[in-house]
Steps between C-alpha positions, in 0.01 A plus 500: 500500500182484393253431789126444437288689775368507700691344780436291807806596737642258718643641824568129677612550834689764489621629810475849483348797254863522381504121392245519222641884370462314121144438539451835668674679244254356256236593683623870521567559177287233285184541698261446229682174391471303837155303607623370857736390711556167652624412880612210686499441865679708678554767221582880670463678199197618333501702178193665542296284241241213508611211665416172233576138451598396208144419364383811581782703314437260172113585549581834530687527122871462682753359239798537670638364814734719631733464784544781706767404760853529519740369740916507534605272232204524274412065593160378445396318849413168435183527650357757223564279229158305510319849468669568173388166387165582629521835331621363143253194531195790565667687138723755632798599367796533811692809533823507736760688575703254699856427435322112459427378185190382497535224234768347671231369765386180351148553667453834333678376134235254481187723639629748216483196205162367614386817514618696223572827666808736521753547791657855513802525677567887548844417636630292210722757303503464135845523364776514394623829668869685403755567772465851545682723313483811670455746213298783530177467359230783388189577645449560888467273781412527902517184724357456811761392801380399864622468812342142519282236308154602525530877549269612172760467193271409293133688603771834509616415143149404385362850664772679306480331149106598509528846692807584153211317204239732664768822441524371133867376583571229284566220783510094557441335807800188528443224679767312638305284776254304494173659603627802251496237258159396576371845549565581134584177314905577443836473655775346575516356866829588580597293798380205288829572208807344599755757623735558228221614285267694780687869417491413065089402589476823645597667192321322251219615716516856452690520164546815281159708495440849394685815719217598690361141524529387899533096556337449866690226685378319770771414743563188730641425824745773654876561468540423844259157547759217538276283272398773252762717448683299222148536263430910576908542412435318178172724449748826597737377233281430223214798514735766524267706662506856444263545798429322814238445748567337858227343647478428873243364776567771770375280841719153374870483752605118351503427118249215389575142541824580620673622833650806339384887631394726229740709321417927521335642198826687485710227462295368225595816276800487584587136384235517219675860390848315551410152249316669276747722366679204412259507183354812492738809711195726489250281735284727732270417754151666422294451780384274798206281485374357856272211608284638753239286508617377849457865653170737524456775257676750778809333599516409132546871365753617775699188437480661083575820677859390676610312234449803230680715754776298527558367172381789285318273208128450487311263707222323459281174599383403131172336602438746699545833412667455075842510347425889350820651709713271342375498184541861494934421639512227241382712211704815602 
């Protein structure tokens, strides 16, 4: 996708910090290419960047409009739709990564032809995609597996992909959601290709590559989320990971937006382990990559502490402290 920066990020009113986690991924890892944010009423989250109408963020040099928030079921609420009019009338493009199409909103269709600017829908998969085959392919590949949504797939998978480019490891970052998409312009949203096709998707992103080459997969959902686990199977299936990460947020008891309890970090391996040999026998987990960014920097280390005891593969909390220990189990 090609995005013109910088952006004006729209967080609407999302509920909570985990609520706009596309626009805070942008911020996090696109820094330079993001001029503000803009809130509604009511808005709990705050990315940590100038708050701006849509005038402001235009006066500013903003090009793109970019909406930061997700919610279950990727919908657009029908009460943001006259801010993307506002926002294409001003002569911004609209970036999304809601399961909505955009252009199917007569308000917005005809905001885009009177004003000549581009919609770009991060979560509109461009096709067709095989039906997995299952054949082993060259190259090497690690995916990252949670014990929820929202656990840090993707910042873990991001943290890796650079910490392997600065060892001179030939590597590639794969998006497979949208913010990943956004982040670095290419993908393929997975939960967005219809089911037969989600595993053969999942192979045509991370085809044949050189032996030492690593493909960096981001992961979705969990194995064990009762809305979810249907897309990370299909992601199992068609990476064949050699390697996996599971990534986990230590203080949750209740998966998110559901009333299911969180599944152990061991059980995790064990069912990712148990799949994945479907399509590759020699899967291995390679380390374990927490979210503490609900704990202090104490608790935080002796929670790294008991889980390296007990499970015997490096831990780490990528924002915090790197990915190096499991670069180093990866690469040995």
């Amino acid at each position: 996708m090609n995005l013109e920066a910088p952006y004006l990020v729209f967080v609407g009113d999302a509920n909570d910090t985990l609520a706009a986690k596309t626009g805070q991924g942008v911020v996090d890892w696109r820094p330079e290419a993001v001029v503000g944010q803009l809130r509604l009423p009511g808005c709990r989250a705050d990315l940590g960047v100038t708050d701006m109408s849509i005038q402001q963020a235009v006066e500013a040099g903003a090009r793109t409009f970019l909406i930061g928030v997700v919610n279950p079921g990727g919908v657009l609420p029908e009460q943001w739709q006259g801010i993307i009019v506002d926002a294409l009338a001003a002569g911004l493009d609209v970036a999304s990564g809601l399961h909505t199409a955009l252009d199917s909103i007569p308000a917005i269709f005809e905001a885009v032809r009177r004003s000549g600017r581009r919609l770009l829908e991060a979560r509109r998969p461009i096709g067709p995609f095989p039906v997995a085959s299952g054949r082993k392919r060259t190259g090497k590949r690690l995916l990252t597996v949670g014990t929820d949504c929202s656990v840090g797939k993707k910042y873990a998978a991001l943290a890796i992909e650079r910490e392997l480019t600065v060892r001179n490891v030939a590597a590639d970052f794969r998006a497979t959601g949208q913010t990943g998409i956004l982040i670095v312009g290419s993908g393929i949203p997975i939960d967005a290709v219809v089911a037969d096709f989600a595993a053969g998707a999942a192979e045509t992103l991370s085809p044949d590559n050189d032996p030492d080459h690593w493909d960096v997969v981001e992961g979705q959902g969990s194995l064990f989320h009762p809305s979810f686990a249907g897309v990370s199977l299909a992601l199992l299936h068609g990476t064949q990971p050699d390697a996996f990460v599971v990534c986990h947020e230590p203080t949750r008891t209740t998966m998110r937006n559901v009333d299911a309890p969180m599944p152990g970090i061991d059980a995790v391996i064990e069912e990712t382990i148990a799949l994945g040999r479907l399509t590759n026998p020699a899967v291995r987990c390679v380390g374990i990559a927490l979210n503490t960014s609900e704990v202090d920097a104490g608790r935080a280390r002796r929670i790294m502490g008991q889980a390296r005891r007990r499970f015997g593969v490096p831990v780490c909390d990528p924002v915090r402290h790197g990915v190096e220990a499991i670069v180093d189990e990866m690469l040995s």
